[in-house]
PDB file of C-alpha atoms in Angstrom:
ATOM      1  CA  UNK J   1    -126.098 160.923  -6.292  1.00 36.00           C
ATOM      2  CA  UNK J   2    -127.692 159.327  -9.332  1.00 36.00           C
ATOM      3  CA  UNK J   3    -126.396 161.562 -12.083  1.00 38.00           C
ATOM      4  CA  UNK J   4    -124.127 160.067 -14.719  1.00 37.00           C
ATOM      5  CA  UNK J   5    -120.997 161.575 -16.151  1.00 33.00           C
ATOM      6  CA  UNK J   6    -121.519 159.675 -19.404  1.00 31.00           C
ATOM      7  CA  UNK J   7    -124.381 162.055 -20.097  1.00 37.00           C
ATOM      8  CA  UNK J   8    -121.950 164.823 -20.904  1.00 36.00           C
ATOM      9  CA  UNK J   9    -121.796 163.507 -24.434  1.00 33.00           C
ATOM     10  CA  UNK J  10    -125.320 164.730 -24.908  1.00 36.00           C
ATOM     11  CA  UNK J  11    -124.128 168.303 -24.738  1.00 36.00           C
ATOM     12  CA  UNK J  12    -121.309 167.963 -27.211  1.00 35.00           C
ATOM     13  CA  UNK J  13    -123.351 169.073 -30.195  1.00 36.00           C
ATOM     14  CA  UNK J  14    -121.082 171.864 -31.339  1.00 37.00           C
ATOM     15  CA  UNK J  15    -117.395 172.533 -31.479  1.00 34.00           C
ATOM     16  CA  UNK J  16    -117.607 175.062 -28.673  1.00 36.00           C
ATOM     17  CA  UNK J  17    -119.227 172.717 -26.202  1.00 34.00           C
ATOM     18  CA  UNK J  18    -116.916 169.921 -27.227  1.00 35.00           C
ATOM     19  CA  UNK J  19    -113.970 172.103 -26.377  1.00 34.00           C
ATOM     20  CA  UNK J  20    -115.565 172.979 -23.065  1.00 35.00           C
ATOM     21  CA  UNK J  21    -116.045 169.375 -22.127  1.00 33.00           C
ATOM     22  CA  UNK J  22    -112.498 168.509 -23.105  1.00 34.00           C
ATOM     23  CA  UNK J  23    -111.400 171.137 -20.606  1.00 37.00           C
ATOM     24  CA  UNK J  24    -113.693 169.659 -17.956  1.00 37.00           C
ATOM     25  CA  UNK J  25    -112.352 166.168 -18.363  1.00 34.00           C
ATOM     26  CA  UNK J  26    -108.760 167.020 -17.606  1.00 33.00           C
ATOM     27  CA  UNK J  27    -109.263 166.543 -13.934  1.00 37.00           C
ATOM     28  CA  UNK J  28    -109.487 167.884 -10.488  1.00 42.00           C
ATOM     29  CA  UNK J  29    -107.365 171.009 -10.648  1.00 42.00           C
ATOM     30  CA  UNK J  30    -108.529 173.851  -8.469  1.00 52.00           C
ATOM     31  CA  UNK J  31    -106.192 176.412  -9.989  1.00 46.00           C
ATOM     32  CA  UNK J  32    -107.677 179.917  -9.850  1.00 50.00           C
ATOM     33  CA  UNK J  33    -109.363 180.802 -13.126  1.00 46.00           C
ATOM     34  CA  UNK J  34    -107.854 184.244 -13.327  1.00 52.00           C
ATOM     35  CA  UNK J  35    -105.860 184.260 -16.535  1.00 63.00           C
ATOM     36  CA  UNK J  36    -108.393 186.079 -18.672  1.00 83.00           C
ATOM     37  CA  UNK J  37    -110.177 183.203 -20.447  1.00 93.00           C
ATOM     38  CA  UNK J  38    -113.311 185.363 -20.491  1.00 97.00           C
ATOM     39  CA  UNK J  39    -111.714 188.723 -21.130  1.00 96.00           C
ATOM     40  CA  UNK J  40    -114.190 190.864 -23.049  1.00 94.00           C
ATOM     41  CA  UNK J  41    -117.215 188.710 -22.220  1.00 97.00           C
ATOM     42  CA  UNK J  42    -120.336 190.355 -20.790  1.00 98.00           C
ATOM     43  CA  UNK J  43    -122.469 187.860 -18.873  1.00 98.00           C
ATOM     44  CA  UNK J  44    -125.681 188.412 -16.922  1.00 98.00           C
ATOM     45  CA  UNK J  45    -126.049 185.987 -14.031  1.00 98.00           C
ATOM     46  CA  UNK J  46    -129.526 185.230 -12.747  1.00 98.00           C
ATOM     47  CA  UNK J  47    -131.013 183.266  -9.863  1.00 98.00           C
ATOM     48  CA  UNK J  48    -134.262 182.267  -8.261  1.00 96.00           C
ATOM     49  CA  UNK J  49    -135.392 183.973  -5.082  1.00 93.00           C
ATOM     50  CA  UNK J  50    -134.264 181.512  -2.395  1.00 92.00           C
ATOM     51  CA  UNK J  51    -130.960 181.480  -0.534  1.00 94.00           C
ATOM     52  CA  UNK J  52    -129.274 178.547  -2.262  1.00 96.00           C
ATOM     53  CA  UNK J  53    -129.954 179.998  -5.686  1.00 97.00           C
ATOM     54  CA  UNK J  54    -128.486 183.338  -4.576  1.00 98.00           C
ATOM     55  CA  UNK J  55    -125.357 181.637  -3.217  1.00 98.00           C
ATOM     56  CA  UNK J  56    -124.864 179.599  -6.382  1.00 98.00           C
ATOM     57  CA  UNK J  57    -125.331 182.696  -8.525  1.00 98.00           C
ATOM     58  CA  UNK J  58    -122.676 184.583  -6.571  1.00 98.00           C
ATOM     59  CA  UNK J  59    -120.280 181.644  -6.826  1.00 98.00           C
ATOM     60  CA  UNK J  60    -120.807 181.659 -10.585  1.00 98.00           C
ATOM     61  CA  UNK J  61    -120.502 185.421 -10.913  1.00 98.00           C
ATOM     62  CA  UNK J  62    -117.277 185.599  -8.917  1.00 98.00           C
ATOM     63  CA  UNK J  63    -115.667 182.691 -10.763  1.00 98.00           C
ATOM     64  CA  UNK J  64    -116.491 184.132 -14.185  1.00 98.00           C
ATOM     65  CA  UNK J  65    -115.530 187.640 -13.100  1.00 98.00           C
ATOM     66  CA  UNK J  66    -112.215 186.301 -11.883  1.00 97.00           C
ATOM     67  CA  UNK J  67    -111.652 184.930 -15.377  1.00 97.00           C
ATOM     68  CA  UNK J  68    -112.117 188.365 -16.918  1.00 97.00           C
ATOM     69  CA  UNK J  69    -115.849 188.565 -17.621  1.00 98.00           C
ATOM     70  CA  UNK J  70    -117.927 191.664 -16.976  1.00 98.00           C
ATOM     71  CA  UNK J  71    -120.825 190.487 -14.815  1.00 98.00           C
ATOM     72  CA  UNK J  72    -124.308 191.936 -14.507  1.00 98.00           C
ATOM     73  CA  UNK J  73    -126.283 190.763 -11.475  1.00 98.00           C
ATOM     74  CA  UNK J  74    -129.908 189.864 -12.155  1.00 98.00           C
ATOM     75  CA  UNK J  75    -130.544 187.644  -9.161  1.00 98.00           C
ATOM     76  CA  UNK J  76    -133.643 187.052  -7.081  1.00 96.00           C
ATOM     77  CA  UNK J  77    -136.145 186.373  -9.872  1.00 96.00           C
ATOM     78  CA  UNK J  78    -139.305 184.921  -8.358  1.00 92.00           C
ATOM     79  CA  UNK J  79    -140.459 181.526  -9.617  1.00 90.00           C
ATOM     80  CA  UNK J  80    -138.918 178.790 -11.733  1.00 93.00           C
ATOM     81  CA  UNK J  81    -140.970 179.639 -14.824  1.00 95.00           C
ATOM     82  CA  UNK J  82    -140.003 183.298 -14.619  1.00 97.00           C
ATOM     83  CA  UNK J  83    -136.269 182.755 -14.338  1.00 98.00           C
ATOM     84  CA  UNK J  84    -136.366 180.182 -17.141  1.00 98.00           C
ATOM     85  CA  UNK J  85    -138.177 182.670 -19.378  1.00 98.00           C
ATOM     86  CA  UNK J  86    -135.527 185.243 -18.502  1.00 98.00           C
ATOM     87  CA  UNK J  87    -132.892 182.834 -19.817  1.00 98.00           C
ATOM     88  CA  UNK J  88    -134.763 182.012 -23.010  1.00 98.00           C
ATOM     89  CA  UNK J  89    -135.554 185.691 -23.708  1.00 98.00           C
ATOM     90  CA  UNK J  90    -131.903 186.659 -23.114  1.00 98.00           C
ATOM     91  CA  UNK J  91    -132.644 188.818 -20.074  1.00 98.00           C
ATOM     92  CA  UNK J  92    -130.070 186.660 -18.309  1.00 98.00           C
ATOM     93  CA  UNK J  93    -127.343 184.403 -19.698  1.00 98.00           C
ATOM     94  CA  UNK J  94    -126.827 181.777 -17.010  1.00 98.00           C
ATOM     95  CA  UNK J  95    -128.396 180.417 -13.826  1.00 98.00           C
ATOM     96  CA  UNK J  96    -128.513 177.266 -11.706  1.00 98.00           C
ATOM     97  CA  UNK J  97    -131.510 174.975 -12.016  1.00 98.00           C
ATOM     98  CA  UNK J  98    -132.361 171.449 -10.903  1.00 97.00           C
ATOM     99  CA  UNK J  99    -132.896 168.267 -12.893  1.00 97.00           C
ATOM    100  CA  UNK J 100    -136.333 167.646 -11.402  1.00 94.00           C
ATOM    101  CA  UNK J 101    -137.469 171.158 -12.266  1.00 93.00           C
ATOM    102  CA  UNK J 102    -136.127 170.731 -15.778  1.00 96.00           C
ATOM    103  CA  UNK J 103    -137.891 167.407 -16.274  1.00 95.00           C
ATOM    104  CA  UNK J 104    -141.302 168.419 -14.900  1.00 91.00           C
ATOM    105  CA  UNK J 105    -141.689 172.182 -15.075  1.00 91.00           C
ATOM    106  CA  UNK J 106    -139.589 173.047 -18.107  1.00 96.00           C
ATOM    107  CA  UNK J 107    -140.095 169.970 -20.286  1.00 96.00           C
ATOM    108  CA  UNK J 108    -143.618 169.163 -19.156  1.00 93.00           C
ATOM    109  CA  UNK J 109    -143.136 165.551 -18.084  1.00 92.00           C
ATOM    110  CA  UNK J 110    -144.801 163.809 -15.173  1.00 85.00           C
ATOM    111  CA  UNK J 111    -143.177 162.349 -12.074  1.00 80.00           C
ATOM    112  CA  UNK J 112    -144.067 158.824 -13.208  1.00 79.00           C
ATOM    113  CA  UNK J 113    -141.800 156.530 -15.226  1.00 80.00           C
ATOM    114  CA  UNK J 114    -138.709 158.629 -14.628  1.00 89.00           C
ATOM    115  CA  UNK J 115    -135.674 157.894 -16.790  1.00 94.00           C
ATOM    116  CA  UNK J 116    -132.832 156.068 -15.090  1.00 93.00           C
ATOM    117  CA  UNK J 117    -130.446 158.932 -15.820  1.00 96.00           C
ATOM    118  CA  UNK J 118    -132.542 162.029 -15.286  1.00 97.00           C
ATOM    119  CA  UNK J 119    -129.721 164.460 -16.003  1.00 98.00           C
ATOM    120  CA  UNK J 120    -128.980 162.873 -19.376  1.00 98.00           C
ATOM    121  CA  UNK J 121    -132.648 162.907 -20.326  1.00 98.00           C
ATOM    122  CA  UNK J 122    -133.093 166.560 -19.347  1.00 98.00           C
ATOM    123  CA  UNK J 123    -129.889 167.667 -21.070  1.00 98.00           C
ATOM    124  CA  UNK J 124    -130.771 165.857 -24.295  1.00 98.00           C
ATOM    125  CA  UNK J 125    -134.354 167.122 -24.421  1.00 98.00           C
ATOM    126  CA  UNK J 126    -133.515 170.712 -23.532  1.00 98.00           C
ATOM    127  CA  UNK J 127    -130.745 170.831 -26.128  1.00 98.00           C
ATOM    128  CA  UNK J 128    -133.554 170.970 -28.699  1.00 98.00           C
ATOM    129  CA  UNK J 129    -134.605 174.253 -27.052  1.00 98.00           C
ATOM    130  CA  UNK J 130    -131.114 175.690 -27.398  1.00 98.00           C
ATOM    131  CA  UNK J 131    -130.367 175.319 -23.677  1.00 98.00           C
ATOM    132  CA  UNK J 132    -127.243 173.571 -22.363  1.00 98.00           C
ATOM    133  CA  UNK J 133    -127.048 171.851 -18.986  1.00 98.00           C
ATOM    134  CA  UNK J 134    -123.499 171.643 -17.686  1.00 98.00           C
ATOM    135  CA  UNK J 135    -122.362 168.642 -15.672  1.00 97.00           C
ATOM    136  CA  UNK J 136    -124.328 168.579 -12.403  1.00 98.00           C
ATOM    137  CA  UNK J 137    -122.840 169.353  -9.039  1.00 98.00           C
ATOM    138  CA  UNK J 138    -122.410 166.765  -6.290  1.00 96.00           C
ATOM    139  CA  UNK J 139    -125.454 167.892  -4.349  1.00 97.00           C
ATOM    140  CA  UNK J 140    -129.163 167.292  -4.633  1.00 94.00           C
ATOM    141  CA  UNK J 141    -131.660 169.726  -3.156  1.00 94.00           C
ATOM    142  CA  UNK J 142    -135.013 168.025  -3.243  1.00 91.00           C
ATOM    143  CA  UNK J 143    -138.395 168.779  -1.733  1.00 93.00           C
ATOM    144  CA  UNK J 144    -139.203 167.207   1.604  1.00 96.00           C
ATOM    145  CA  UNK J 145    -141.846 167.493   4.321  1.00 98.00           C
ATOM    146  CA  UNK J 146    -140.654 168.300   7.847  1.00 98.00           C
ATOM    147  CA  UNK J 147    -142.101 168.496  11.349  1.00 98.00           C
ATOM    148  CA  UNK J 148    -140.774 169.549  14.712  1.00 98.00           C
ATOM    149  CA  UNK J 149    -138.524 166.822  16.083  1.00 97.00           C
ATOM    150  CA  UNK J 150    -140.530 166.450  19.307  1.00 98.00           C
ATOM    151  CA  UNK J 151    -143.738 166.166  17.268  1.00 98.00           C
ATOM    152  CA  UNK J 152    -142.209 163.422  15.137  1.00 98.00           C
ATOM    153  CA  UNK J 153    -141.059 161.504  18.211  1.00 98.00           C
ATOM    154  CA  UNK J 154    -144.342 161.876  20.075  1.00 98.00           C
ATOM    155  CA  UNK J 155    -146.408 160.662  17.131  1.00 98.00           C
ATOM    156  CA  UNK J 156    -144.068 158.056  15.675  1.00 98.00           C
ATOM    157  CA  UNK J 157    -143.673 159.888  12.385  1.00 98.00           C
ATOM    158  CA  UNK J 158    -140.615 158.963  10.317  1.00 98.00           C
ATOM    159  CA  UNK J 159    -141.936 158.290   6.802  1.00 98.00           C
ATOM    160  CA  UNK J 160    -144.491 159.822   4.452  1.00 98.00           C
ATOM    161  CA  UNK J 161    -146.631 156.736   4.991  1.00 98.00           C
ATOM    162  CA  UNK J 162    -146.645 157.666   8.690  1.00 98.00           C
ATOM    163  CA  UNK J 163    -147.671 161.200   7.715  1.00 98.00           C
ATOM    164  CA  UNK J 164    -150.568 159.867   5.635  1.00 98.00           C
ATOM    165  CA  UNK J 165    -151.751 157.693   8.517  1.00 98.00           C
ATOM    166  CA  UNK J 166    -151.513 160.581  10.979  1.00 98.00           C
ATOM    167  CA  UNK J 167    -153.308 163.079   8.728  1.00 98.00           C
ATOM    168  CA  UNK J 168    -156.122 160.667   7.942  1.00 97.00           C
ATOM    169  CA  UNK J 169    -156.594 159.974  11.665  1.00 97.00           C
ATOM    170  CA  UNK J 170    -156.108 163.558  12.892  1.00 97.00           C
ATOM    171  CA  UNK J 171    -157.543 165.933  10.276  1.00 94.00           C
ATOM    172  CA  UNK J 172    -157.888 168.775  12.778  1.00 94.00           C
ATOM    173  CA  UNK J 173    -154.120 168.801  13.287  1.00 95.00           C
ATOM    174  CA  UNK J 174    -153.120 168.356   9.658  1.00 96.00           C
ATOM    175  CA  UNK J 175    -152.207 171.786   8.345  1.00 98.00           C
ATOM    176  CA  UNK J 176    -149.177 172.270   6.111  1.00 98.00           C
ATOM    177  CA  UNK J 177    -147.179 175.436   5.515  1.00 98.00           C
ATOM    178  CA  UNK J 178    -146.007 175.660   1.909  1.00 98.00           C
ATOM    179  CA  UNK J 179    -144.954 178.158  -0.733  1.00 95.00           C
ATOM    180  CA  UNK J 180    -147.059 178.923  -3.790  1.00 93.00           C
ATOM    181  CA  UNK J 181    -144.892 177.003  -6.248  1.00 89.00           C
ATOM    182  CA  UNK J 182    -144.922 173.792  -4.195  1.00 94.00           C
ATOM    183  CA  UNK J 183    -148.686 174.044  -3.716  1.00 97.00           C
ATOM    184  CA  UNK J 184    -149.287 174.111  -7.465  1.00 91.00           C
ATOM    185  CA  UNK J 185    -146.577 171.851  -8.908  1.00 85.00           C
ATOM    186  CA  UNK J 186    -147.410 168.305 -10.000  1.00 82.00           C
ATOM    187  CA  UNK J 187    -144.127 167.201  -8.440  1.00 84.00           C
ATOM    188  CA  UNK J 188    -145.086 169.087  -5.287  1.00 93.00           C
ATOM    189  CA  UNK J 189    -148.100 168.952  -2.985  1.00 97.00           C
ATOM    190  CA  UNK J 190    -150.840 167.692  -5.358  1.00 95.00           C
ATOM    191  CA  UNK J 191    -148.775 164.750  -6.575  1.00 93.00           C
ATOM    192  CA  UNK J 192    -147.472 163.968  -3.087  1.00 96.00           C
ATOM    193  CA  UNK J 193    -150.965 163.711  -1.631  1.00 97.00           C
ATOM    194  CA  UNK J 194    -152.138 161.518  -4.504  1.00 95.00           C
ATOM    195  CA  UNK J 195    -149.099 159.249  -4.214  1.00 94.00           C
ATOM    196  CA  UNK J 196    -149.603 158.580  -0.498  1.00 97.00           C
ATOM    197  CA  UNK J 197    -153.401 158.669  -0.404  1.00 97.00           C
ATOM    198  CA  UNK J 198    -154.147 161.546   1.955  1.00 98.00           C
ATOM    199  CA  UNK J 199    -154.951 165.249   1.966  1.00 97.00           C
ATOM    200  CA  UNK J 200    -153.824 167.944   4.372  1.00 98.00           C
ATOM    201  CA  UNK J 201    -156.847 169.575   5.988  1.00 96.00           C
ATOM    202  CA  UNK J 202    -155.456 173.094   5.595  1.00 97.00           C
ATOM    203  CA  UNK J 203    -152.818 174.693   3.391  1.00 98.00           C
ATOM    204  CA  UNK J 204    -151.130 177.763   4.853  1.00 98.00           C
ATOM    205  CA  UNK J 205    -149.456 179.589   1.971  1.00 97.00           C
ATOM    206  CA  UNK J 206    -146.315 181.398   3.079  1.00 97.00           C
ATOM    207  CA  UNK J 207    -143.150 182.813   1.606  1.00 92.00           C
ATOM    208  CA  UNK J 208    -140.655 179.956   1.565  1.00 87.00           C
ATOM    209  CA  UNK J 209    -138.333 181.769   3.973  1.00 87.00           C
ATOM    210  CA  UNK J 210    -141.073 181.964   6.623  1.00 95.00           C
ATOM    211  CA  UNK J 211    -142.003 178.290   6.613  1.00 97.00           C
ATOM    212  CA  UNK J 212    -139.149 176.966   8.736  1.00 97.00           C
ATOM    213  CA  UNK J 213    -140.076 179.030  11.795  1.00 97.00           C
ATOM    214  CA  UNK J 214    -143.804 178.412  11.373  1.00 98.00           C
ATOM    215  CA  UNK J 215    -143.634 174.625  11.499  1.00 98.00           C
ATOM    216  CA  UNK J 216    -145.039 173.806  14.915  1.00 97.00           C
ATOM    217  CA  UNK J 217    -146.679 177.219  15.090  1.00 97.00           C
ATOM    218  CA  UNK J 218    -149.027 177.923  12.162  1.00 96.00           C
ATOM    219  CA  UNK J 219    -148.961 174.306  10.999  1.00 97.00           C
ATOM    220  CA  UNK J 220    -147.732 170.902  12.074  1.00 98.00           C
ATOM    221  CA  UNK J 221    -146.138 170.110   8.703  1.00 98.00           C
ATOM    222  CA  UNK J 222    -144.092 172.166   6.308  1.00 98.00           C
ATOM    223  CA  UNK J 223    -142.391 172.136   2.933  1.00 97.00           C
ATOM    224  CA  UNK J 224    -138.597 172.298   3.197  1.00 96.00           C
ATOM    225  CA  UNK J 225    -135.561 171.887   0.991  1.00 92.00           C
ATOM    226  CA  UNK J 226    -133.228 169.043   1.896  1.00 91.00           C
ATOM    227  CA  UNK J 227    -130.039 171.167   1.847  1.00 94.00           C
ATOM    228  CA  UNK J 228    -131.492 174.063   3.837  1.00 94.00           C
ATOM    229  CA  UNK J 229    -129.555 174.577   7.065  1.00 94.00           C
ATOM    230  CA  UNK J 230    -132.648 175.986   8.761  1.00 94.00           C
ATOM    231  CA  UNK J 231    -133.836 172.403   9.150  1.00 95.00           C
ATOM    232  CA  UNK J 232    -131.105 172.023  11.764  1.00 92.00           C
ATOM    233  CA  UNK J 233    -131.393 175.427  13.395  1.00 94.00           C
ATOM    234  CA  UNK J 234    -135.178 175.048  13.867  1.00 96.00           C
ATOM    235  CA  UNK J 235    -134.931 171.497  15.259  1.00 96.00           C
ATOM    236  CA  UNK J 236    -136.929 169.919  12.464  1.00 96.00           C
ATOM    237  CA  UNK J 237    -137.111 166.289  11.417  1.00 96.00           C
ATOM    238  CA  UNK J 238    -137.166 165.677   7.676  1.00 95.00           C
ATOM    239  CA  UNK J 239    -139.655 162.960   6.750  1.00 97.00           C
ATOM    240  CA  UNK J 240    -138.423 160.042   4.669  1.00 96.00           C
ATOM    241  CA  UNK J 241    -140.030 159.855   1.226  1.00 96.00           C
ATOM    242  CA  UNK J 242    -140.287 156.081   1.580  1.00 96.00           C
ATOM    243  CA  UNK J 243    -142.140 155.486  -1.704  1.00 95.00           C
ATOM    244  CA  UNK J 244    -139.715 157.682  -3.646  1.00 91.00           C
ATOM    245  CA  UNK J 245    -142.241 160.221  -4.919  1.00 92.00           C
ATOM    246  CA  UNK J 246    -140.009 163.267  -5.114  1.00 91.00           C
ATOM    247  CA  UNK J 247    -137.992 163.652  -8.282  1.00 89.00           C
ATOM    248  CA  UNK J 248    -134.188 163.966  -8.183  1.00 92.00           C
ATOM    249  CA  UNK J 249    -133.133 167.614  -7.975  1.00 94.00           C
ATOM    250  CA  UNK J 250    -129.448 167.640  -8.804  1.00 97.00           C
ATOM    251  CA  UNK J 251    -128.157 171.196  -9.142  1.00 98.00           C
ATOM    252  CA  UNK J 252    -126.664 172.178 -12.496  1.00 98.00           C
ATOM    253  CA  UNK J 253    -125.684 175.305 -14.407  1.00 98.00           C
ATOM    254  CA  UNK J 254    -127.949 176.133 -17.340  1.00 98.00           C
ATOM    255  CA  UNK J 255    -127.220 178.588 -20.130  1.00 98.00           C
ATOM    256  CA  UNK J 256    -128.081 179.129 -23.753  1.00 98.00           C
ATOM    257  CA  UNK J 257    -126.065 176.981 -26.140  1.00 98.00           C
ATOM    258  CA  UNK J 258    -125.119 180.075 -28.131  1.00 98.00           C
ATOM    259  CA  UNK J 259    -123.531 181.561 -25.017  1.00 98.00           C
ATOM    260  CA  UNK J 260    -121.577 178.386 -24.364  1.00 98.00           C
ATOM    261  CA  UNK J 261    -120.482 178.197 -28.003  1.00 98.00           C
ATOM    262  CA  UNK J 262    -119.189 181.760 -27.764  1.00 98.00           C
ATOM    263  CA  UNK J 263    -117.519 181.262 -24.386  1.00 98.00           C
ATOM    264  CA  UNK J 264    -116.651 177.556 -23.973  1.00 98.00           C
ATOM    265  CA  UNK J 265    -114.335 178.451 -21.070  1.00 98.00           C
ATOM    266  CA  UNK J 266    -117.445 178.824 -18.908  1.00 98.00           C
ATOM    267  CA  UNK J 267    -117.769 175.036 -18.710  1.00 98.00           C
ATOM    268  CA  UNK J 268    -114.062 174.588 -18.004  1.00 97.00           C
ATOM    269  CA  UNK J 269    -114.149 177.119 -15.183  1.00 98.00           C
ATOM    270  CA  UNK J 270    -117.322 175.874 -13.521  1.00 98.00           C
ATOM    271  CA  UNK J 271    -116.735 172.106 -13.775  1.00 98.00           C
ATOM    272  CA  UNK J 272    -114.359 171.732 -10.782  1.00 98.00           C
ATOM    273  CA  UNK J 273    -116.493 174.142  -8.767  1.00 98.00           C
ATOM    274  CA  UNK J 274    -119.577 171.996  -9.368  1.00 98.00           C
ATOM    275  CA  UNK J 275    -117.569 168.926  -8.397  1.00 98.00           C
ATOM    276  CA  UNK J 276    -116.703 170.515  -5.045  1.00 98.00           C
ATOM    277  CA  UNK J 277    -120.283 171.503  -4.235  1.00 98.00           C
ATOM    278  CA  UNK J 278    -121.396 168.518  -2.164  1.00 96.00           C
ATOM    279  CA  UNK J 279    -124.536 168.269  -0.015  1.00 93.00           C
ATOM    280  CA  UNK J 280    -122.447 169.113   3.035  1.00 93.00           C
ATOM    281  CA  UNK J 281    -120.770 172.086   1.374  1.00 97.00           C
ATOM    282  CA  UNK J 282    -123.922 173.734   0.039  1.00 97.00           C
ATOM    283  CA  UNK J 283    -125.808 173.164   3.299  1.00 95.00           C
ATOM    284  CA  UNK J 284    -123.009 174.892   5.198  1.00 96.00           C
ATOM    285  CA  UNK J 285    -123.019 177.814   2.765  1.00 97.00           C
ATOM    286  CA  UNK J 286    -126.791 178.139   3.028  1.00 96.00           C
ATOM    287  CA  UNK J 287    -126.468 178.166   6.807  1.00 95.00           C
ATOM    288  CA  UNK J 288    -123.979 181.021   6.759  1.00 97.00           C
ATOM    289  CA  UNK J 289    -126.630 183.133   5.037  1.00 96.00           C
ATOM    290  CA  UNK J 290    -129.834 181.959   6.721  1.00 92.00           C
ATOM    291  CA  UNK J 291    -128.552 181.232  10.216  1.00 93.00           C
ATOM    292  CA  UNK J 292    -125.574 183.562  10.550  1.00 96.00           C
ATOM    293  CA  UNK J 293    -126.901 186.505   8.532  1.00 96.00           C
ATOM    294  CA  UNK J 294    -123.945 186.730   6.141  1.00 98.00           C
ATOM    295  CA  UNK J 295    -124.252 188.180   2.644  1.00 98.00           C
ATOM    296  CA  UNK J 296    -124.439 185.566  -0.151  1.00 98.00           C
ATOM    297  CA  UNK J 297    -121.647 187.219  -2.128  1.00 98.00           C
ATOM    298  CA  UNK J 298    -119.354 187.277   0.912  1.00 98.00           C
ATOM    299  CA  UNK J 299    -120.126 183.620   1.615  1.00 98.00           C
ATOM    300  CA  UNK J 300    -119.429 182.689  -2.003  1.00 98.00           C
ATOM    301  CA  UNK J 301    -116.163 184.605  -2.111  1.00 98.00           C
ATOM    302  CA  UNK J 302    -114.933 183.095   1.142  1.00 98.00           C
ATOM    303  CA  UNK J 303    -115.676 179.564  -0.083  1.00 98.00           C
ATOM    304  CA  UNK J 304    -114.136 180.051  -3.541  1.00 98.00           C
ATOM    305  CA  UNK J 305    -110.989 181.478  -1.978  1.00 98.00           C
ATOM    306  CA  UNK J 306    -110.717 178.746   0.640  1.00 98.00           C
ATOM    307  CA  UNK J 307    -111.153 176.077  -2.046  1.00 98.00           C
ATOM    308  CA  UNK J 308    -108.518 177.696  -4.247  1.00 97.00           C
ATOM    309  CA  UNK J 309    -110.831 178.582  -7.116  1.00 97.00           C
ATOM    310  CA  UNK J 310    -110.075 182.297  -6.967  1.00 96.00           C
ATOM    311  CA  UNK J 311    -107.027 184.072  -5.620  1.00 88.00           C
TER     312      UNK J 311
END
């Protein structure tokens, strides 16, 4: 992934965060964080409404709880803007976001002229808002367009340029299933269509969780997330963003700087967990929920235990 560890210096504005980062830099230990570093802390963990955000929230909650914190669950908040406002207004204390969302939706930038180190740029800019971005995990969950695999093969569709050519030539078979947020985001559907010079003939707005099964049914194309295991279970082909339109969406913990200053152990505890969350790992965890019907908290606990993060 393209994130840079040197960007951690951006967050070291106060003594608390500096201490946290010192703890992070000591290495790869997966020792269970159960010795009471957060004894007496009360932390409200939030999430967005989709599966991955739920799983990440439960991983965070269990890890911090294991370190002695009292956790309040405020997960499943609908929409990026809403969960961000919940953080700023102190309704929640911590949640996972993505660098692309931070750059475009939170900070109001465009998808053009992206900084070379997006994480560093987001962390530095958001620090002025009193929000800390911890070191990103080793996974990136970006937007993609997908089609049924047999549809892709039959029509020679592998790249977004191929999609543009197909849509322009076959407008009657050019519907896309997408969720409300993707339909309205500059780094979503509007920008994508402008970048590749085409326009879907119909937009079928659906809840994100319904899209995967409706590709090939209600629409030929659909919005998906790159680490969503339902891509595999529904036999979908993810289209290559050959012109690199979509912004990097590296997952990272966000929290108010005042919270981190008060409880610097949060960064120490979560750093090795973020390091272990690779594309393969998070996709497997998502699949346990979406494909196997397991509860996100159970999935998170099983993974943390197996990885040695909690006893």
